[in-house]
Short mmCIF file of C-alpha atoms and ligand atoms in Angstrom, two decimals:
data_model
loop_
_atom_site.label_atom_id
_atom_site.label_comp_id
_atom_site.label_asym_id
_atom_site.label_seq_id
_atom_site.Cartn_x
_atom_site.Cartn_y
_atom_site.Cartn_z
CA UNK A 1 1.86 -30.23 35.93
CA UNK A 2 2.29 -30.68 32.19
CA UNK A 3 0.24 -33.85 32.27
CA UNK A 4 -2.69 -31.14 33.53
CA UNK A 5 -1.98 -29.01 30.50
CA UNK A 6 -1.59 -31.61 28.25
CA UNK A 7 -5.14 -32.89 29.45
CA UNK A 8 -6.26 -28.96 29.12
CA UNK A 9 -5.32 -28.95 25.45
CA UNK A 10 -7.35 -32.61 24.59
CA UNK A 11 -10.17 -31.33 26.77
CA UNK A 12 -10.05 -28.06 24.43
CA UNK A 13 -10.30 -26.56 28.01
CA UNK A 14 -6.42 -24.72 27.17
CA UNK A 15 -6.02 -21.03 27.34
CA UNK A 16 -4.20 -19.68 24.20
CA UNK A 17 -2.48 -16.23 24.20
CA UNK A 18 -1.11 -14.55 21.15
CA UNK A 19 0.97 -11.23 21.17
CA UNK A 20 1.51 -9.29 18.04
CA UNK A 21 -2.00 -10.04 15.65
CA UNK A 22 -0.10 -8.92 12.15
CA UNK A 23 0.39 -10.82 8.90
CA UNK A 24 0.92 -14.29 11.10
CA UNK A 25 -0.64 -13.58 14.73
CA UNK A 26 -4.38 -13.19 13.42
CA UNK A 27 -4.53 -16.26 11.04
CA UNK A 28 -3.10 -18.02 14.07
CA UNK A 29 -5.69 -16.72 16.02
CA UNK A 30 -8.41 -17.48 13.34
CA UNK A 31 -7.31 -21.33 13.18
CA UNK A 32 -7.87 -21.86 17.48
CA UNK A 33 -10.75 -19.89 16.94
CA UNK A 34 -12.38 -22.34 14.36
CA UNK A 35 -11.29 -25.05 16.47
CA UNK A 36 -13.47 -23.15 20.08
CA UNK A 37 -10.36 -22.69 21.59
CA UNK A 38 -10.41 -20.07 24.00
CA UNK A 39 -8.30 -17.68 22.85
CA UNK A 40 -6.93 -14.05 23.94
CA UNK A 41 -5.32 -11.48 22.11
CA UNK A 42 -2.54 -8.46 22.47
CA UNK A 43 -1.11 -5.93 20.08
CA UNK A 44 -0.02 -2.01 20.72
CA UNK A 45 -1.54 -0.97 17.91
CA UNK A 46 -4.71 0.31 19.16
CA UNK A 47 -6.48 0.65 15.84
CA UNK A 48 -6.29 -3.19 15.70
CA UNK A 49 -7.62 -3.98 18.91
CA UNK A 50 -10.64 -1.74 18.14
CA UNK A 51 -11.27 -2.92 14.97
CA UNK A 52 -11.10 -6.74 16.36
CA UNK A 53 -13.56 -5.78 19.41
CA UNK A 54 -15.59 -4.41 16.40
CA UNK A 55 -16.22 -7.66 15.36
CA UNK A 56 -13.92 -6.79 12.07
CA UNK A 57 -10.55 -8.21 10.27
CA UNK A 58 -7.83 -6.12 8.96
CA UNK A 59 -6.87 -9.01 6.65
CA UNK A 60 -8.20 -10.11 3.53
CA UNK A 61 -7.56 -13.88 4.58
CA UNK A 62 -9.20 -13.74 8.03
CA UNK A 63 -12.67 -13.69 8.19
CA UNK A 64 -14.85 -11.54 10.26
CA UNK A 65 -17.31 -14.57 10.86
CA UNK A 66 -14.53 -15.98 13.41
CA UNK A 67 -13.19 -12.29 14.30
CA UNK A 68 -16.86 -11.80 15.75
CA UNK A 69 -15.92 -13.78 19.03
CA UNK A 70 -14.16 -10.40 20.62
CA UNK A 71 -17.28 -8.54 19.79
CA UNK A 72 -18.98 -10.67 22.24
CA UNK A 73 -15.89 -11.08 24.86
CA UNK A 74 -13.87 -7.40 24.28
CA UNK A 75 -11.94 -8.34 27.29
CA UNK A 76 -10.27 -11.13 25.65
CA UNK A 77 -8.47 -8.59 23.31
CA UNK A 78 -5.92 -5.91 24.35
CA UNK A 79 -2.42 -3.71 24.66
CA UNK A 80 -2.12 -4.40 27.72
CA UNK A 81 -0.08 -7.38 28.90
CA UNK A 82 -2.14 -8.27 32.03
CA UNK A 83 -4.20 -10.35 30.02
CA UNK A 84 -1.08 -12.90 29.94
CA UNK A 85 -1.85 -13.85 33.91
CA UNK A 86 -5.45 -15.55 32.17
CA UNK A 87 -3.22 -17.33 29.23
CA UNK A 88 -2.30 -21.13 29.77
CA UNK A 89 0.30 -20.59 26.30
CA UNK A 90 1.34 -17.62 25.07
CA UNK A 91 2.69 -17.76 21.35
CA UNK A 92 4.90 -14.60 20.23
CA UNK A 93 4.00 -13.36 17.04
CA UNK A 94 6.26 -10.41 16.98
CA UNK A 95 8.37 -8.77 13.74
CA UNK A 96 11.91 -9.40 13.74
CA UNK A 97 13.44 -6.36 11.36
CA UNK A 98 17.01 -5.91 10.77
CA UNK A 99 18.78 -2.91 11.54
CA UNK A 100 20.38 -0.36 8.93
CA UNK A 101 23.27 -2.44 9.34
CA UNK A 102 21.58 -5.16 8.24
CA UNK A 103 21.76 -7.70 11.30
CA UNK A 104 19.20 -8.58 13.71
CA UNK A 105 16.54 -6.33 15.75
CA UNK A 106 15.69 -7.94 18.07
CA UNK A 107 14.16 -5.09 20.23
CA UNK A 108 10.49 -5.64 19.95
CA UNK A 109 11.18 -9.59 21.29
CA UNK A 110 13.29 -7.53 24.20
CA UNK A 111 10.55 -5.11 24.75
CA UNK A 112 8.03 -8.01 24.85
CA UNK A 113 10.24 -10.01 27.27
CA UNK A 114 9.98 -6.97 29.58
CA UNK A 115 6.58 -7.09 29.65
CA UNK A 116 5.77 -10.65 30.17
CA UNK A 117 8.18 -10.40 32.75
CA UNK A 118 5.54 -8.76 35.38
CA UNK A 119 3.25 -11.34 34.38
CA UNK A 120 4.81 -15.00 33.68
CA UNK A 121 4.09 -17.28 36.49
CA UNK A 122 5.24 -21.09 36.99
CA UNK A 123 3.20 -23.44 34.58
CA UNK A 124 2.78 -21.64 31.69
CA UNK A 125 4.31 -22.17 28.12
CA UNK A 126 5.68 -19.96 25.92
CA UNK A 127 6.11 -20.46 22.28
CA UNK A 128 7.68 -18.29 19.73
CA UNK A 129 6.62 -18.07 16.24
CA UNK A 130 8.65 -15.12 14.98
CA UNK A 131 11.73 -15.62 12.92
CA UNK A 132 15.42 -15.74 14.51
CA UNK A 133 18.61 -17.35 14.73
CA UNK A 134 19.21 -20.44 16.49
CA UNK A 135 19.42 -20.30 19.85
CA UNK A 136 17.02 -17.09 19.99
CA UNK A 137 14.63 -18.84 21.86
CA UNK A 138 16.67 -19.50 24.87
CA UNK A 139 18.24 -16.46 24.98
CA UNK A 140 15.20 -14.54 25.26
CA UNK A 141 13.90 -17.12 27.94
CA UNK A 142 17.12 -16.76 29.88
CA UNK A 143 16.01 -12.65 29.64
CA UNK A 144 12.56 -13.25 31.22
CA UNK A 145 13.61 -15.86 33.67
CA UNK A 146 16.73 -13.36 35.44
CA UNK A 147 15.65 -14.17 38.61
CA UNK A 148 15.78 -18.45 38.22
CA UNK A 149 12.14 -19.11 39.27
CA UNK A 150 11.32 -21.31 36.52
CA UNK A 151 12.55 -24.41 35.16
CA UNK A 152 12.25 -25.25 31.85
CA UNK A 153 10.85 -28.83 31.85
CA UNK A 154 9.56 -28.95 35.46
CA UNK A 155 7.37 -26.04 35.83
CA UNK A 156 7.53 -24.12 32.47
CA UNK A 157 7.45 -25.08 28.81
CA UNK A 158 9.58 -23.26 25.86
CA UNK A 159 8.85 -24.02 22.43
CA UNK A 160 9.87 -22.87 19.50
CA UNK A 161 7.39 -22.98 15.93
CA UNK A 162 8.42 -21.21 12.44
CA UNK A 163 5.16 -19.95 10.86
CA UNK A 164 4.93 -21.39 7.64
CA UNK A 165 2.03 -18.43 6.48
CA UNK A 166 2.24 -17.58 2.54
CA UNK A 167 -0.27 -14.74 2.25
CA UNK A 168 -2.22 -14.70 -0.76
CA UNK A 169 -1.31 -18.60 -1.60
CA UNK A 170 -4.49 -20.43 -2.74
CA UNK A 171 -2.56 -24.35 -3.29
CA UNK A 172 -1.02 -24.22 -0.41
CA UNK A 173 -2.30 -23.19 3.38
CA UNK A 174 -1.72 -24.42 7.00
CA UNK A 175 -4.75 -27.20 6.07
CA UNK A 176 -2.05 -29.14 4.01
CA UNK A 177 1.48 -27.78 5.10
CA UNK A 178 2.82 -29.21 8.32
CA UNK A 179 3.82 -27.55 11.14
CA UNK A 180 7.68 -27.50 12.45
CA UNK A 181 7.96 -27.35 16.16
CA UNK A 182 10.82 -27.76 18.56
CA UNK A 183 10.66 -28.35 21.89
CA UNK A 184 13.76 -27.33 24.79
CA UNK A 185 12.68 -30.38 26.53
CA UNK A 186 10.87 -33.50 25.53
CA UNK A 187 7.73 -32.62 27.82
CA UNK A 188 8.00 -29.21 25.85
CA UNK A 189 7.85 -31.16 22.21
CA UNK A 190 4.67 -32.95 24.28
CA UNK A 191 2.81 -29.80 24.29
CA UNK A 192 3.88 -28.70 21.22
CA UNK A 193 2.87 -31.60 19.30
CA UNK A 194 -0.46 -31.71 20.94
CA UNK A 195 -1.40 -28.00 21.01
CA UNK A 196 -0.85 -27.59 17.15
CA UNK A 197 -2.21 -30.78 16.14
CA UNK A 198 -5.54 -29.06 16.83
CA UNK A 199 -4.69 -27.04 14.58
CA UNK A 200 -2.40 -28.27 12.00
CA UNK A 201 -2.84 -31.56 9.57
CA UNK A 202 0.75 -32.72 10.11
CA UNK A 203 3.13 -31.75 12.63
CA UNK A 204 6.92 -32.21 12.58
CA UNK A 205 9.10 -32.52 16.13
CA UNK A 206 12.29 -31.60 15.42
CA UNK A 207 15.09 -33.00 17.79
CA UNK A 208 16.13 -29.77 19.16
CA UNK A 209 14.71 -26.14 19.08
CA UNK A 210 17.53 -24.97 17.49
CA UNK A 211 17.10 -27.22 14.87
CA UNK A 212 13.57 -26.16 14.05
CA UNK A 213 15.00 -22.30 14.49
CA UNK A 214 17.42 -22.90 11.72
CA UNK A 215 14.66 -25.25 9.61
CA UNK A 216 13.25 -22.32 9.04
CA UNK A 217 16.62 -19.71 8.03
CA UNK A 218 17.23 -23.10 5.45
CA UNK A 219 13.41 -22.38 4.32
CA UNK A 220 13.98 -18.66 3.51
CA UNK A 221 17.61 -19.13 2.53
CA UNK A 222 16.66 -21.57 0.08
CA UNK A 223 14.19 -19.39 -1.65
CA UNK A 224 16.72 -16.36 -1.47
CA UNK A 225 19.26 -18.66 -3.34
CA UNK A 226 17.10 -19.92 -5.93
CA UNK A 227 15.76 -16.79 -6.97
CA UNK A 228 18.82 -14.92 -7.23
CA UNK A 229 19.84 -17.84 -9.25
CA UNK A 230 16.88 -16.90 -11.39
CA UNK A 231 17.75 -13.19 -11.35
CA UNK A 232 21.27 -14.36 -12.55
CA UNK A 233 20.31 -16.87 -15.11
CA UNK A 234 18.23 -13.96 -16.80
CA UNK A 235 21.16 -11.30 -16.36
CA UNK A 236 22.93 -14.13 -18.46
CA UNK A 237 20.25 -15.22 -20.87
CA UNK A 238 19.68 -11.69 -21.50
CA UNK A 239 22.99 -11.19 -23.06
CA UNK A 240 22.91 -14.06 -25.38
CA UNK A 241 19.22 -13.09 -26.73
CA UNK A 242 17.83 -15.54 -25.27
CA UNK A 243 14.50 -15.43 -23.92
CA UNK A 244 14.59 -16.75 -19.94
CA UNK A 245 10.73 -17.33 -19.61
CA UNK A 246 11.88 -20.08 -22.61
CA UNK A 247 14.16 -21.79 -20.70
CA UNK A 248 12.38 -21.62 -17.49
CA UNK A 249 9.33 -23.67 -19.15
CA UNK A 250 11.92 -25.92 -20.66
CA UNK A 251 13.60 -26.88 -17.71
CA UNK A 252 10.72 -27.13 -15.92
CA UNK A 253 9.74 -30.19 -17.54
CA UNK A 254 12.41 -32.07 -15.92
CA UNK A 255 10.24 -34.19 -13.17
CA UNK A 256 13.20 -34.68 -11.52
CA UNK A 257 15.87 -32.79 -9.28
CA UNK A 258 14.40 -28.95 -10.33
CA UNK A 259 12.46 -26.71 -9.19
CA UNK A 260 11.59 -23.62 -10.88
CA UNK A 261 11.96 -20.19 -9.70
CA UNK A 262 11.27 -17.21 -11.66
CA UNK A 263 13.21 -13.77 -11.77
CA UNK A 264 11.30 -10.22 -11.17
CA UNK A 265 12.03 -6.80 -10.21
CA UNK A 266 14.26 -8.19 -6.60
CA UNK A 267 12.29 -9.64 -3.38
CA UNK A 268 9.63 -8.36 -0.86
CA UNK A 269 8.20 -8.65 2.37
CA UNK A 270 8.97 -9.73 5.72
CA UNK A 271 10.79 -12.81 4.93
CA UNK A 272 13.28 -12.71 2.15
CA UNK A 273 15.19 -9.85 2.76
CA UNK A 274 15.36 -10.22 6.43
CA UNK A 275 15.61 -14.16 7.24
CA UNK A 276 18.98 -15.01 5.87
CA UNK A 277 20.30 -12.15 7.41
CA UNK A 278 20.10 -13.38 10.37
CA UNK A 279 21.92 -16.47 9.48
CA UNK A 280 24.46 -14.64 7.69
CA UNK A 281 25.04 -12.73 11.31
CA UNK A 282 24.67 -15.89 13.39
CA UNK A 283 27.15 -17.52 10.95
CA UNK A 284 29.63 -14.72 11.32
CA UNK A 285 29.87 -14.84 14.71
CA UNK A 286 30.58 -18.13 14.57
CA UNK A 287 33.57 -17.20 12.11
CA UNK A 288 31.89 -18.31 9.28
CA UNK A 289 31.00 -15.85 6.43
CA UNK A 290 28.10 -17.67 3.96
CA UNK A 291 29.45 -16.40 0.75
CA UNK A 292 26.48 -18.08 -1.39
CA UNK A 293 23.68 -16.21 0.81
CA UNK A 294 25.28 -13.23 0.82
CA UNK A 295 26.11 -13.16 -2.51
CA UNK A 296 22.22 -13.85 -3.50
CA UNK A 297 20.85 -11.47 -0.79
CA UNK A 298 22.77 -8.65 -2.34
CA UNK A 299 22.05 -9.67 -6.23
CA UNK A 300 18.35 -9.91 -5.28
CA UNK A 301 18.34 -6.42 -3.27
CA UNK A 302 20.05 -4.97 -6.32
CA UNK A 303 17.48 -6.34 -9.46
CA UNK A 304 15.32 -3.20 -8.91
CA UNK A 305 18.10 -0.32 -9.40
CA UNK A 306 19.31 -3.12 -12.16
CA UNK A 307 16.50 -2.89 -13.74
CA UNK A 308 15.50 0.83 -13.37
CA UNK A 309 18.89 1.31 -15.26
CA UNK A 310 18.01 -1.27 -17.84
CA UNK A 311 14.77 0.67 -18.52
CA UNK A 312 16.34 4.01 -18.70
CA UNK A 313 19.09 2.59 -21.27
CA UNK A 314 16.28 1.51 -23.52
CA UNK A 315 14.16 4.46 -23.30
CA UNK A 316 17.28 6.94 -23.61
CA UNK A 317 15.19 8.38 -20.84
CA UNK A 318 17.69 10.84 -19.64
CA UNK A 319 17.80 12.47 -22.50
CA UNK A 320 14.28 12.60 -23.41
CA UNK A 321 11.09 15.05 -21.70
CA UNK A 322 9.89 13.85 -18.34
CA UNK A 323 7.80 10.62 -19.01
CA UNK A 324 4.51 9.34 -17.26
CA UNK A 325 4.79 6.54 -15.70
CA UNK A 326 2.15 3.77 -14.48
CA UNK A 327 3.06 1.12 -12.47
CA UNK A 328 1.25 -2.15 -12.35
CA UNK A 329 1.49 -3.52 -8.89
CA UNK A 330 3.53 -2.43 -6.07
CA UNK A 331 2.60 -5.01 -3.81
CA UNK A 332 6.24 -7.40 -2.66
CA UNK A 333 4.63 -10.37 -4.25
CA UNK A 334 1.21 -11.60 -6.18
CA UNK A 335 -2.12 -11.43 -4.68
CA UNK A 336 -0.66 -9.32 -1.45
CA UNK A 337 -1.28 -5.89 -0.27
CA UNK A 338 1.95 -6.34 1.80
CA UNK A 339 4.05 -3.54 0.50
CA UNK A 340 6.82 -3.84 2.87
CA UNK A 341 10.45 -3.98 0.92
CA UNK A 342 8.63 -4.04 -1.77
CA UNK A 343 10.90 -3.89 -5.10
CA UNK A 344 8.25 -1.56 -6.87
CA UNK A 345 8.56 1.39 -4.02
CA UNK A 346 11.52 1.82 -4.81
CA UNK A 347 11.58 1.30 -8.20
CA UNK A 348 9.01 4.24 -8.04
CA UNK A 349 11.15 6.32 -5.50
CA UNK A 350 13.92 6.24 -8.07
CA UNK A 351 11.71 7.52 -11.29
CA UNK A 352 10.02 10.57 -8.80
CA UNK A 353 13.83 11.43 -7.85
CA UNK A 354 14.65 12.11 -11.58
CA UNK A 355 11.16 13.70 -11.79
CA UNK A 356 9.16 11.62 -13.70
CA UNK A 357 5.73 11.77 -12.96
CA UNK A 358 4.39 8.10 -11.31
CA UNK A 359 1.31 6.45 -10.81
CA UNK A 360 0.43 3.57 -10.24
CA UNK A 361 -2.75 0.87 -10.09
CA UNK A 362 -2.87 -2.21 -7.64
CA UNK A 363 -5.77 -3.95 -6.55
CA UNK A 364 -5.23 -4.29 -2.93
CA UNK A 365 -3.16 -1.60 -2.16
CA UNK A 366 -4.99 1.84 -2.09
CA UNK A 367 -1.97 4.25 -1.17
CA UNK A 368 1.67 4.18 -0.91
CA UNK A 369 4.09 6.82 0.59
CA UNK A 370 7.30 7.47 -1.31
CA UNK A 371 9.14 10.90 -0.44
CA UNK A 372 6.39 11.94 1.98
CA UNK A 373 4.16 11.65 -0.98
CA UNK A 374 1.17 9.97 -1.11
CA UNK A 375 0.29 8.09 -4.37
CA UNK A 376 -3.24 6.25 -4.89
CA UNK A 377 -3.95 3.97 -6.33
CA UNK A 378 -5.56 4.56 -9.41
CA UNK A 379 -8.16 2.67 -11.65
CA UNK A 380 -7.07 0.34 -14.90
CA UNK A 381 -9.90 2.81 -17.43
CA UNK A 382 -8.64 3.70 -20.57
CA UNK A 383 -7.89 7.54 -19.21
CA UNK A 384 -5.81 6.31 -16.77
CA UNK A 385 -3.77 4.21 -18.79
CA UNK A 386 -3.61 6.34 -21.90
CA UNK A 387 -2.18 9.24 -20.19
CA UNK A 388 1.07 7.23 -19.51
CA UNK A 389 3.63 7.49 -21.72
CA UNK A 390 5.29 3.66 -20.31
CA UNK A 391 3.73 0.64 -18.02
CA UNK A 392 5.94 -1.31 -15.52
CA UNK A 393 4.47 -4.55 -14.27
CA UNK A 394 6.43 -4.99 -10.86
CA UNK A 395 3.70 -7.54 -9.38
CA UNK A 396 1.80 -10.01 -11.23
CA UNK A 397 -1.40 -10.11 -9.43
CA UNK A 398 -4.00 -12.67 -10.96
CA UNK A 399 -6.83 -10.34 -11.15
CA UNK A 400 -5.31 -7.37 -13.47
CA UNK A 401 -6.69 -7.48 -17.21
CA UNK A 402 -3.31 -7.58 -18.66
CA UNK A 403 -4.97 -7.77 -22.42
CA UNK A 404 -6.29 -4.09 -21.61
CA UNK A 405 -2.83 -2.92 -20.68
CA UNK A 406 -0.93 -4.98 -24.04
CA UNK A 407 -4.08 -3.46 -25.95
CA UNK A 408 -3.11 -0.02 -25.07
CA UNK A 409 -0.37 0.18 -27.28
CA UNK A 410 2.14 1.61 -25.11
CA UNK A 411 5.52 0.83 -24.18
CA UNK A 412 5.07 -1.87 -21.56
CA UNK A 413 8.10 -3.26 -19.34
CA UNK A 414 7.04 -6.84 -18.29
CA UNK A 415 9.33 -7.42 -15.03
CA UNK A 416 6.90 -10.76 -14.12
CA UNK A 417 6.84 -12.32 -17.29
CA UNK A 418 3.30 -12.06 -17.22
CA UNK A 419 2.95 -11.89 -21.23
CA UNK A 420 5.31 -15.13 -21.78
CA UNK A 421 2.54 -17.13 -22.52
CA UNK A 422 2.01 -14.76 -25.54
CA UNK A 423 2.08 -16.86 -28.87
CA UNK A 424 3.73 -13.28 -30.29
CA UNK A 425 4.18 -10.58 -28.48
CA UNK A 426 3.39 -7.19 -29.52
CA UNK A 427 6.29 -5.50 -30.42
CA UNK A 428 5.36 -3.12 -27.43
CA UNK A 429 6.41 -5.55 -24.94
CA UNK A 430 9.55 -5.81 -23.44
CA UNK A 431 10.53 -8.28 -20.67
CA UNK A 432 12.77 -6.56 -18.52
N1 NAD B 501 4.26 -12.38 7.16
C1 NAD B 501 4.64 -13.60 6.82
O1 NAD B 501 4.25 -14.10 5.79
C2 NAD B 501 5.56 -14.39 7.74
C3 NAD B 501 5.75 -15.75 7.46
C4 NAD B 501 6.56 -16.51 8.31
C5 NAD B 501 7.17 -15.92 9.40
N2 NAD B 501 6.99 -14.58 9.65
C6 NAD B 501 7.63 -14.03 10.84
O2 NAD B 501 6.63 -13.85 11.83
C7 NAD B 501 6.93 -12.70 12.63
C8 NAD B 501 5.75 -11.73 12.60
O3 NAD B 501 5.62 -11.29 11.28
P1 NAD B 501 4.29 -10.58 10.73
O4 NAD B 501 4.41 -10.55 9.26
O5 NAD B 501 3.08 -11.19 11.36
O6 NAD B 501 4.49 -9.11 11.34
P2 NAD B 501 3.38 -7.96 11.37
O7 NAD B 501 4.12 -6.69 11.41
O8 NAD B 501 2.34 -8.20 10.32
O9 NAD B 501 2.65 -8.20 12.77
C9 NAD B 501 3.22 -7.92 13.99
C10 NAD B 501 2.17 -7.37 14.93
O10 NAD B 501 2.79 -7.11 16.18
C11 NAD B 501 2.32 -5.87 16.68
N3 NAD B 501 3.34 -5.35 17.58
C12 NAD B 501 4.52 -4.74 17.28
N4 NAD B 501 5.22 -4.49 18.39
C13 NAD B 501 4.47 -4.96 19.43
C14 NAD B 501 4.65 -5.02 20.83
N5 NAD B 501 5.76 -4.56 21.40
N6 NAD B 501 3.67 -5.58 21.59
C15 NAD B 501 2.54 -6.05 21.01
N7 NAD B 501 2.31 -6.02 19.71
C16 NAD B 501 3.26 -5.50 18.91
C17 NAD B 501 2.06 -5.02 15.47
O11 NAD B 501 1.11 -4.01 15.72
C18 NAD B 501 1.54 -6.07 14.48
O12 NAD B 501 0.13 -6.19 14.53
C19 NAD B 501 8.23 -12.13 12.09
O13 NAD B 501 9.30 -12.68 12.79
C20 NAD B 501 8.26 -12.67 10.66
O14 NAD B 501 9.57 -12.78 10.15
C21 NAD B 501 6.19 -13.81 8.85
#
């Protein structure tokens, strides 16, 4: 039977299923789409669906040109899970949170499970793509198999793949990064290998699926570490006058052995914050507590109350009248509108609490809600900013004219380094 699917996917004759069309279901969808795969869609939120059988993305980075296809076939789009019966693969695409305690949800992927159950049949293949902790996959097949029809290998296919997606990246896209897939079986790696090499330059079989589970906790971890290494080498820097954009561009020219990572106002997104978490739990339970991780996970989660207190300290703001406040970016990262964990919310939410009056101005976010409270996004005009009695830049978004905001003359609080390239900086300008 997998010879038949294999021949499916080199025929481009496969069916291709995705569940969950956010942040790394659509592009995924986009990419079989460019390649005339027939593909099918599923998400509960119903605004989505509708906007997709509209013919229209919710994404900057997917275009409508390709979205268009449900327009013409509505019925390949849907919440309802029935449509899985018509799929060949179905890839999961689903977010993986963290509880308030900080380890694992894994409740959507259980809810999903449920679903499928009803509608999983013998010769199908299922691939995750959402983030977990090794041996996820299994578990959750073990969970929609309960009753022992299928057998991984023989008459079903589990695969695991870590989306490599960096939203708002322009270097670096799926075009040029390879894929990482992992397969339970070796038929499994098979179909992997062949299913995303239609889609992918380069694809990578790891030996296990666990190993390509944990390939990608080493991915996130990695990036964790090295900026709150970053975070820390500024802390330090900061305290001997020393200016850490300076050394970053110094040690950057070592061609060997470094790579640079810059400090800012603590992490964002869906990634980040959440991925080594679940490798700090899996470890634990394994009785293994990963003191580096940890350790960089909480200095990271802590650089934007860190640096809310620096900026008070400087600005002797308890003392002084309520200030205005404008915030430049409030997206997680650059060239985003993601504004999930994002370090400037809260930043924000701690300047309203001691009543300060906040606004803020990001290109591709148009509201935020901190305290209830809506807050719009408002334009970069010379009102707008001269009303403000400070500036924070929390995200570093190419297309702000940061020589309007330095112009303005107020006190500005640089957490991005985005002025470093300054030959002198205006003695306005603090980086923070
Ligand atoms: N965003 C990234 O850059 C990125 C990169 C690599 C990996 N990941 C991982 O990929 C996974 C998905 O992340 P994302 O950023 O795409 O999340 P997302 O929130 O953008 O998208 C998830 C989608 O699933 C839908 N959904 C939620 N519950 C559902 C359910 N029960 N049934 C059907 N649809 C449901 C939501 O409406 C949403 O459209 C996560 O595990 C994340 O860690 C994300």
């Amino acid at each position: 039977m997998y010879k038949e699917i294999l021949n499916k996917i080199k025929n481009n004759k496969i069916k291709v299923g995705i569940i969950g069309l956010g942040y790394v279901g659509l592009p995924l969808l986009e990419r079989f789409l460019k390649k005339k795969v027939n593909v099918f869609g599923i998400d509960n939120d119903l605004k989505k669906i509708s906007s997709l059988k509209n013919g229209k993305s919710y994404l900057p980075n997917v275009k409508n040109k390709y979205v268009k296809y449900f327009k013409k076939y509505p019925d390949k789009i849907s919440s309802n899970y029935s449509l899985v019966k018509n799929m060949d693969i179905i890839i999961i695409c689903l977010p993986t949170p963290l509880k308030i305690n900080k380890t694992p949800d894994m409740e959507i992927l259980y809810g999903c499970i449920k679903n499928l159950r009803k509608f999983v049949t013998m010769n199908q293949v299922l691939i995750l793509e959402s983030t977990v902790y090794p041996g996820a996959t299994e578990e959750l097949f073990k969970r929609l198999n309960y009753k022992s029809k299928l057998n991984i290998g023989r008459n079903f296919y589990l695969i695991f793949s870590p989306e490599r997606e960096n939203p708002g990246d322009k270097k670096f896209s799926y075009k040029t990064t390879p894929k990482v897939v992992g397969g339970s079986t070796s038929k499994c790696m098979e179909i992997g290998y062949s299913l995303y090499k239609k889609i992918a330059k380069k694809v990578h079989i790891t030996k296990s699926i666990q190993v390509a589970e944990m390939s990608k906790l080493l991915e996130n971890s990695y990036r964790e570490v090295n900026i709150g290494l970053a975070n820390e080498m500024k802390l330090i820097s900061e305290r001997m006058n020393i200016n850490i954009w300076d050394v970053i561009q110094a040690a950057k020219t070592k061609n060997f052995g470094f790579s640079a990572f810059n400090p800012g106002p603590g992490t964002g997104g869906h990634c980040i914050p959440i991925d080594p978490m679940y490798l700090v739990w899996a470890s634990k339970k394994k009785n293994f507590l990963p003191k580096l991780i940890w350790a960089s996970s909480r200095l990271n989660s802590s650089m934007p109350k860190v640096i809310v207190n620096k900026i008070y300290k400087k600005m002797n703001l308890l003392k002084k009248r309520k200030k205005n406040i404008l915030f430049i970016g409030v997206a997680y990262k650059k060239n985003v509108g993601d504004v999930r964990h994002s370090p400037a919310t809260d930043m924000i939410h701690s300047f309203i609490k001691k009543g300060h009056n906040v606004s803020f101005h990001d290109p591709y976010v148009s509201e935020i809600k901190i305290y209830k409270k809506k807050l719009y996004s408002e334009d970069l005009i010379k009102k707008n900013i001269n009303k403000n009695d400070i500036i924070i830049i929390t995200t570093d978004h190419d297309n702000i004219n940061y020589k309007k905001i330095s112009a303005s003359k107020k006190i500005i609080f640089d957490t991005r380094g985005v002025f470093k390239n300054n030959k002198k900086l205006n003695k306005n300008i603090f980086f923070i």
